[in-house]
Structures are given as C-alpha cells and as structure tokens.
Amino acid sequence: MDGIHDMGGMQGFGPVRPVEEDFKFSADWERRVFGLTQALGGITPFNVDEFRRQIERIPPAEYLNTLYFEKWLIALEWFLQDRGLVSAEELAASAKLFDADTAGREPVDGAALLAILGEGVELEYPRDTAVPAFAEGATVRVKLRHDVSHNRSPRYLRGRTGTIIADIGVFQFPDTVAQNIGTNPQHLYTVCFAAADLWGGEAEAAGDEVLADLMESYLEPV
Amino acid sequence: MDGIHDMGGMQGFGPVRPVEEDFKFSADWERRVFGLTQALGGITPFNVDEFRRQIERIPPAEYLNTLYFEKWLIALEWFLQDRGLVSAEELAASAKLFDADTAGREPVDGAALLAILGEGVELEYPRDTAVPAFAEGATVRVKLRHDVSHNRSPRYLRGRTGTIIADIGVFQFPDTVAQNIGTNPQHLYTVCFAAADLWGGEAEAAGDEVLADLMESYLEPV
Amino acid sequence: MSHDHSHDHDPLEKGTALRVRALEELLVAKGLVTSEALDTVISHYENNVGPRNGASVVAKAWVDADFKARLLADGPATLEALGFKGFQGEHMRVIENTPDVHNMVVCTLCSCYPWPLLGLPPAWFKSMSYRARAVSEPRAVLADFGVAVPADTSVRVWDSTAEVRYLVMPMRPAGTDVLNEADLAALVTRDGMIGTALV
Amino acid sequence: MSHDHSHDHDPLEKGTALRVRALEELLVAKGLVTSEALDTVISHYENNVGPRNGASVVAKAWVDADFKARLLADGPATLEALGFKGFQGEHMRVIENTPDVHNMVVCTLCSCYPWPLLGLPPAWFKSMSYRARAVSEPRAVLADFGVAVPADTSVRVWDSTAEVRYLVMPMRPAGTDVLNEADLAALVTRDGMIGTALV
C-alpha cells in the first residue's frame, strides 16, 4: 500500500532530534506490548509481513498520532481477533468470555521463547530455488505501482532507474506472504540509485547514493 | 514542499463519502473564518500562494486532524502575526494590546469587498511576456524535485513523461510568489499523462489519462 | 453581527468557535475588518453563488451550438461575458463529456474549485480520500458515487494544479428535446459538473 | 508479574497503559501467554542485547584483518559464528566506512534494525523525520547530529526495505594503535554503527 507509512523523501516533519540516552522503552506498557508481540509471534499467530501490513492499515491521522508501540498494540489486537483467539467483546470488557482453541499455540516459557527468537525466522531459500532475471551490474527500473495490500518498494523509488550491485539470494515475497497467499520465492537484489536520479538538481551531492533491497517482482529491465 | 498535503496517488484513506446536501459551512465559525479570509485577502496582507504555503506548513499530524476551515484559521493567524498586524499575546489574551499600522489596509465595506472578489486577482501576463520553451505536442518530463518552500508540481507526476496539449499562457510562478521574491512570469502548460505511465500495470484502464497544468520551470525536455 | 452561535452544540468545535469569535472581535477592534463586510461576503457565497450558475451555462451550451463552440474554445472570455468571473475563477475552462471521454476534476494539492460557477466545494471534494484517489483510481472513486463508466469510454482526470479552474459539461440526456433552457438547467447537478455524476 | 506501574504518571498514557494491562491479563487467562515469558524476553532485550554486541564486532574487525575480510564478505555466517543471530537479524551485513564513503542506515517504510547487534532502535531512528529525510537529504540529517561529512566523501544511504539488516563499521580513529580490542569496543557508539556518528 502506498500509505502514510511510506515516508521516504517527504518534507515537513522538522529536524531529527537525537537523544543521547536510549531507554528503549519510555513507559512500562511499551515493555509489555513488546513482550506480548514477541510471545505471540513465537507461537506464530502471524508473520512479520502480516504484522507490517496491519500497521500500514492504521488510518493515516492515527498513524501519525500514535507512538511506535501503540501501533504494535493496534496490530496485535487485530491479529488476536482475526485468528479467533480473542473477541472484540472481550477487549471491550477486559474479561475472558470464551475458551480459545489453543491447539498448536501452547504458550512457551521464557527460555523456549528466547531460543525461538535467537534462532530467528527462516526467510531465505536455496539460491537455486529461482533463476535470477537480472545479473549484477544490470540497469533496472522500479515498477510504477504495486499490489495495494502490502509491498516493500518505497514510493520514492518508483519509476527510478538504478544498478544492481548484489544478488542477495532467494527470499519469500512480502506482498503475498502478507496476505497468506504464498511465499513466491524470488531473487532479492541490492539496487544502487544515484542521488541525482532520485532528487534531480535538488540532490545534496551528485555522488551520493541510496541503496535499497528490492524483490525481483518490483523491478523491470530498462 | 513534498508535504502531507500532496495527496495524489496515496492509499489508505478509505472510500469517498458523497453527501447529497451541501451546506458549504458545517458550523457558524466556518462562515466567519471564510469571511475573515476574504476580507483580509481583499486588503492584500497575503497572496493565494503564500496562503497555500502556510497551510502546507501545518505539521502533518495536525494537517490530517484539522478541518478544512481550521487550516484557513491557522494560516490566517500566522499571516496576521507575520505582517505585524496582530501579536501572539493578543491572540492568547483575545484582547487588543496595540494599534496596528493600517495605512493602506483600510477595511472595505461589504459592497466594495464583493466588487474586489468579483473582479478576482490578475495572475496572467500577456502571452509575449515570455518565450515558450515547449510547443504543443512536445513530450516533456516533470522534474524530480523542486524548491522546498512551495510548489504546484504534485509528487505523483515527478519523473513521469507526458505530452503538452495546451500552452495556456503566461502566469506568475507560485514557488517565488509564495516567498514574496518575485513573480517570475512563465508559460503554463496543460500536460497529458497516460494512466499506464503513472501507475504501470495497476492502472484501471490503459486509455485513461490524467491532465495537470504545470509551470515551465517544472518541466524538462525528453 | 448576524451570526448566531445558538446552533453550535458540538463540544469538539467549541474551542475553535470561541477562538474564531475572539479573532473577529480583535480584528474589528483593530480596525482591520468590519463585521458588516464579513456578513455581506458570507451571504453572497451562501445565497448568490452556487451550482445554479454553472448549470445555466451548461444548459445554454446544450441549446445553443454557437455559444457552446465559443465556450469550449475560450472559456474565460465567454464566461466573463455572462458575468461569471472572480476570485478562484479568473481562468475557467469548460471540458465536454462525450460518449468517448468522461471528464472529472480534482485538486490533489489543496481544493481548488471554480467558485464563480459552482460556489464553494462540498466536503467530499476537500476530503483526503477524493484528493488521493481521483488521479490513481478514478473508476473506483466513481463507483463510490454509483457511477459506472463503460470500459470503452476513456476517463480523463483534470488535476487543478495551477490557476485554471475546470467545469465539466455533462452530456445532454436523451429524451430532453422538448425541454427549454431553464428546464434543462434544473437537470444539471453540481456533481455532474465536477464529473462524479453523469448529468 | 514483575512490571510496575508506579512510574507511569503521564496522563496521556494512562488509557493505553490500562488497555495493555487488560490485554495481558486476558491473554494469560486464555492460556495464550505467560507473564513469565514476557518478563524473560523483555529483560533479555533490555539487558543482554544492545550496541555493545555490535561494538565488539567492530573492534574485532579493527584489530583482525582476516576477520574483517570474512565479515565484509559474508556477514551472516561470520556473525552467526560469534553467536549473533536471531529475530530481526537473520541476514545481517556489515558495511565499511572509508575516507571516500560514509554509510548510513534507515528504514523508510517502518523501523527495521539489526536487533541482535544493536538491540532495539532509539526513538529518533523510528521518528517520521528521520525516516522521511535520511534518503533525500542525508547530509542535512547528519548536521542535526553534529556530523559534517566532507564534500568529497560520498554518502551512501542504505534503506532497509527487505530482510537484510545493515551495520555500519566506522573508521578506526587515529591514535588508537595502543588500545586493545576491549578498549576499542568502548569507543564505538550506537550512532556510529547506524551511521549518524563518526565512531
């Protein structure tokens, strides 16, 4: 979706305000939302692209007005309802009203959860799973528009031309993974764009570059 | 500025909700803001591009969360302060604290104001004020990026290629007018873009078109 | 002052309503505006300026081929001769719907609109959704209005990015040969002249 | 449950804090999570995972040319051999600053970040301003951090659009020949490994 989350190149957000101290969490509820998300992710009620998709569906004004971990909370509540684990009535009443089917979703203890998180999620496929359409050094153009549901091709790169500097390997395709309609493994490339090809005469320095990792489906030959 | 106001092509705002009744103003304060803006515009404390620029400078979250005429109010209060006609202290206190220099800004009565509004603002120059760089039928590309302060070249057209279908005439240049640094008169063209050149394979119909009126400074030859 | 706050019950608007009232009183006290001028201009745009202006132009073009030709060829001059000119309408052009082309108007950057012909824009024209979607998915937006444009009709979306303001001339409905100009004008809707209705 | 609401005085957060507490209690009651698991994972990311991990890798590369060559050539395997792997860091790559190139990392679409090496991202990395501006005006953003990159040094901004997570290896400061690996690691800052500081 070409939504409010797609920030690259936008103006009007003011200066960046670096803060020396890094508290990670600014309130205790942020800790708990983080913990809940990891614990529920660990028993896979959702994948990371579905999670991103839900956050992208937060209405634009609300997206800008909520804190980072509030967005997680909104997505989490949506998932729990979508998977039939929790009902809207339960969330409104803050009380359990029915037994969820927890088969295959037994909660893991802390040690097991850390082991799962330490292992990570396998998103990569053997390199020969798909034949690459592009070679390193090839000039490519980013396609103009993508699936409305979720994609990882930022708007500021659409229609722009760059050079493939690495074929990273074969990865699952976020657009279809986010909709639970298939992994569609394909090559992922690091594409290098000259700042002047993105921002024209307004680029800060002609020799500067932006690099992005783009799925093969996002690219077309020039 | 490539700000939040630049909505074209964005997704995630939900359906359009047509309302049969058209009340123009949903509350009395909207009537008064409209009236104040016309009355103050009539005695020229600002021009329309300056007004647009101020609205574009409203922080993004506030932009999405304020009503249309609230944005006018915010811009109006800014102008009155910038021109030294009203102070922040006066706005906070809702009371007059000093005499403004109203020389050349004498308020007009209703009839005179209607006459001014009925005449409109001359934004056009004789056609021979500037030599056109492009002929009708020419293929042009919209430049990638423009002055940060204010421009009327929407982001969804940047870097896209279209055809000039009309040379409308010579108009003042919004980018510099908005900053009060000159009128910079130049040709204004209606440029026609094929939907497929804007949205690729996601266009609803290949034969559909988008047309935009673009200043010569926004365009480059292909 | 003729304005009346007795209908202003929305608690969300209370703060803004008070702020606006205070601003007007301040500007009056400073001698920058008169409330009479505000009343006059508000009344003018509420009562004298509206879609009936545009509808009269469309109906005239439907019955008078010469006028229509002049209107399409030189909108500003032809409209000014009828008395339609003014702020946010110094350079108005009329674009004609045909069986092959359906036109539709938007302003993606703000909410530009041909005030002298249509009055002030409706809320949906100013909405983020319309401004965002009209250029990228006009047919889906038209569906929100209950309008289905045939696949073999091209949709042309006019984004009001500069000072030209566009008015759509809908196609004259079939079976209206017996109607006079005034009756025809009554058929023409505001949305038809924006391009989100067919008449 | 070890969490403690006594520090939670912000009235704006009150509603959210209550909502989160209720959600956790609901999920515990339904047998979907245990508060012990939450406590463990929160504690892990607060205490065990952070920029010191990344700093140890950078320092090791500064003193061991063979390691550095392997790290730059095959980040994931080299880092995994050191025990650095896991969620949001399955595919981590290290990019090296040189006198000719200054690297900087952003995620314009959300806030992707190499958790196993740097922990959770700081607030400014997640801010709209950083996400918006890092790709279009990186030098102006660096100026917000007090960093001036010479005009003849190229700035390369890495937008984390897929599942690869990037760590910047800053240049080893001059005059640090006498320092050992642990002392060097102490010099390396979190911002240096994002690319918004020079070390």
Short mmCIF file of C-alpha atoms in Angstrom, two decimals, chain D residues 20-172:
data_model
loop_
_atom_site.label_atom_id
_atom_site.label_comp_id
_atom_site.label_asym_id
_atom_site.label_seq_id
_atom_site.Cartn_x
_atom_site.Cartn_y
_atom_site.Cartn_z
CA VAL D 20 -2.23 -3.09 27.68
CA ARG D 21 -2.53 -4.40 31.22
CA ALA D 22 -6.05 -5.66 30.47
CA LEU D 23 -4.86 -7.33 27.26
CA GLU D 24 -2.05 -9.15 29.02
CA GLU D 25 -4.37 -10.37 31.76
CA LEU D 26 -6.86 -11.55 29.15
CA LEU D 27 -4.22 -13.45 27.19
CA VAL D 28 -2.87 -15.05 30.36
CA ALA D 29 -6.41 -16.06 31.37
CA LYS D 30 -6.91 -17.60 27.93
CA GLY D 31 -3.68 -19.55 28.23
CA LEU D 32 -2.04 -17.88 25.23
CA VAL D 33 0.93 -16.33 27.01
CA THR D 34 2.60 -16.46 30.39
CA SER D 35 3.77 -13.29 32.10
CA GLU D 36 6.99 -15.12 32.96
CA ALA D 37 7.80 -15.44 29.26
CA LEU D 38 7.14 -11.73 28.77
CA ASP D 39 9.35 -10.83 31.71
CA THR D 40 12.13 -13.02 30.32
CA VAL D 41 12.04 -11.64 26.79
CA ILE D 42 11.77 -8.02 27.96
CA SER D 43 14.68 -8.48 30.35
CA HIS D 44 16.74 -10.12 27.61
CA TYR D 45 16.29 -7.21 25.20
CA GLU D 46 16.82 -4.65 27.97
CA ASN D 47 19.93 -6.21 29.46
CA ASN D 48 21.62 -8.67 27.12
CA VAL D 49 21.07 -7.25 23.66
CA GLY D 50 22.39 -3.85 22.79
CA PRO D 51 25.03 -1.83 20.98
CA ARG D 52 27.86 -3.49 22.93
CA ASN D 53 27.30 -6.54 20.74
CA GLY D 54 27.88 -4.55 17.59
CA ALA D 55 30.77 -2.65 19.15
CA SER D 56 32.57 -5.91 19.95
CA VAL D 57 32.27 -6.95 16.31
CA VAL D 58 33.58 -3.62 15.05
CA ALA D 59 36.54 -3.67 17.46
CA LYS D 60 37.40 -7.22 16.46
CA ALA D 61 37.38 -6.23 12.80
CA TRP D 62 39.60 -3.23 13.55
CA VAL D 63 42.29 -5.45 15.07
CA ASP D 64 41.93 -8.60 12.95
CA ALA D 65 42.23 -8.10 9.19
CA ASP D 66 41.29 -11.71 8.37
CA PHE D 67 38.15 -11.48 10.47
CA LYS D 68 37.28 -8.15 8.86
CA ALA D 69 37.63 -9.60 5.38
CA ARG D 70 35.35 -12.53 6.26
CA LEU D 71 32.87 -10.22 8.00
CA LEU D 72 32.53 -7.92 5.00
CA ALA D 73 32.40 -10.81 2.52
CA ASP D 74 29.87 -12.96 4.38
CA GLY D 75 28.20 -11.10 7.21
CA PRO D 76 25.52 -13.62 8.18
CA ALA D 77 27.86 -16.62 8.52
CA THR D 78 30.64 -14.69 10.23
CA LEU D 79 28.29 -13.08 12.73
CA GLU D 80 26.47 -16.34 13.42
CA ALA D 81 29.80 -17.96 14.27
CA LEU D 82 30.12 -15.31 17.01
CA GLY D 83 26.62 -16.09 18.27
CA PHE D 84 24.94 -13.05 16.74
CA LYS D 85 21.78 -14.15 15.01
CA GLY D 86 18.08 -14.16 15.64
CA PHE D 87 14.83 -12.38 15.03
CA GLN D 88 15.25 -9.17 13.00
CA GLY D 89 18.83 -10.17 12.37
CA GLU D 90 18.71 -13.34 10.33
CA HIS D 91 20.62 -11.70 7.49
CA MET D 92 22.97 -9.04 8.80
CA ARG D 93 25.59 -7.35 6.70
CA VAL D 94 28.37 -5.02 7.70
CA ILE D 95 29.31 -2.05 5.52
CA GLU D 96 32.57 -0.26 5.95
CA ASN D 97 33.17 3.46 6.14
CA THR D 98 36.24 4.68 4.31
CA PRO D 99 37.69 8.13 3.62
CA ASP D 100 35.75 8.02 0.34
CA VAL D 101 32.41 6.65 1.53
CA HIS D 102 30.28 7.37 4.57
CA ASN D 103 27.44 4.88 5.11
CA MET D 104 24.17 5.49 6.92
CA VAL D 105 21.19 3.21 7.57
CA VAL D 106 17.45 3.96 7.61
CA CYS D 107 14.19 2.10 7.21
CA THR D 108 11.79 4.45 5.42
CA LEU D 109 8.84 2.02 5.50
CA CYS D 110 8.89 1.05 9.19
CA SER D 111 11.90 0.85 11.52
CA CYS D 112 13.90 -2.26 10.60
CA TYR D 113 17.06 -2.50 12.67
CA PRO D 114 19.69 -5.20 13.42
CA TRP D 115 18.36 -6.27 16.81
CA PRO D 116 20.98 -8.93 17.62
CA LEU D 117 23.82 -6.43 17.13
CA LEU D 118 22.29 -3.16 18.33
CA GLY D 119 19.24 -4.05 20.41
CA LEU D 120 16.03 -2.12 19.88
CA PRO D 121 16.18 1.13 17.91
CA PRO D 122 16.31 4.55 19.56
CA ALA D 123 13.30 6.84 19.28
CA TRP D 124 14.88 9.09 16.68
CA PHE D 125 15.51 6.13 14.35
CA LYS D 126 11.76 5.45 14.45
CA SER D 127 10.82 9.12 14.02
CA MET D 128 8.96 10.30 10.94
CA SER D 129 11.59 12.97 10.39
CA TYR D 130 14.49 10.52 10.18
CA ARG D 131 12.54 8.06 8.04
CA ALA D 132 11.47 10.85 5.68
CA ARG D 133 14.70 12.78 5.31
CA ALA D 134 17.55 10.26 5.54
CA VAL D 135 17.21 9.24 1.88
CA SER D 136 16.61 12.69 0.38
CA GLU D 137 18.83 14.95 2.49
CA PRO D 138 21.25 12.73 4.44
CA ARG D 139 23.81 15.50 4.89
CA ALA D 140 21.21 17.79 6.47
CA VAL D 141 20.19 14.93 8.77
CA LEU D 142 23.83 14.32 9.68
CA ALA D 143 24.08 18.02 10.51
CA ASP D 144 21.23 17.51 13.02
CA PHE D 145 23.63 15.04 14.69
CA GLY D 146 26.52 17.48 14.52
CA VAL D 147 28.26 15.43 11.85
CA ALA D 148 29.76 17.12 8.78
CA VAL D 149 30.79 14.76 6.00
CA PRO D 150 33.37 16.29 3.63
CA ALA D 151 32.09 17.24 0.18
CA ASP D 152 34.50 14.80 -1.47
CA THR D 153 33.24 11.90 0.64
CA SER D 154 30.24 10.14 -0.90
CA VAL D 155 27.27 9.46 1.36
CA ARG D 156 25.61 6.06 0.83
CA VAL D 157 22.22 5.64 2.49
CA TRP D 158 21.01 2.07 2.95
CA ASP D 159 17.22 1.79 3.10
CA SER D 160 16.32 -1.48 4.88
CA THR D 161 13.47 -2.38 2.56
CA ALA D 162 13.86 -6.18 2.77
CA GLU D 163 15.08 -8.63 5.42
CA VAL D 164 18.76 -7.73 5.30
CA ARG D 165 19.84 -5.65 8.29
CA TYR D 166 22.83 -3.35 7.98
CA LEU D 167 25.52 -2.39 10.46
CA VAL D 168 27.98 0.39 9.69
CA MET D 169 31.63 -0.21 10.58
CA PRO D 170 33.04 3.24 11.43
CA MET D 171 36.63 4.13 10.58
CA ARG D 172 39.07 3.35 13.38
#
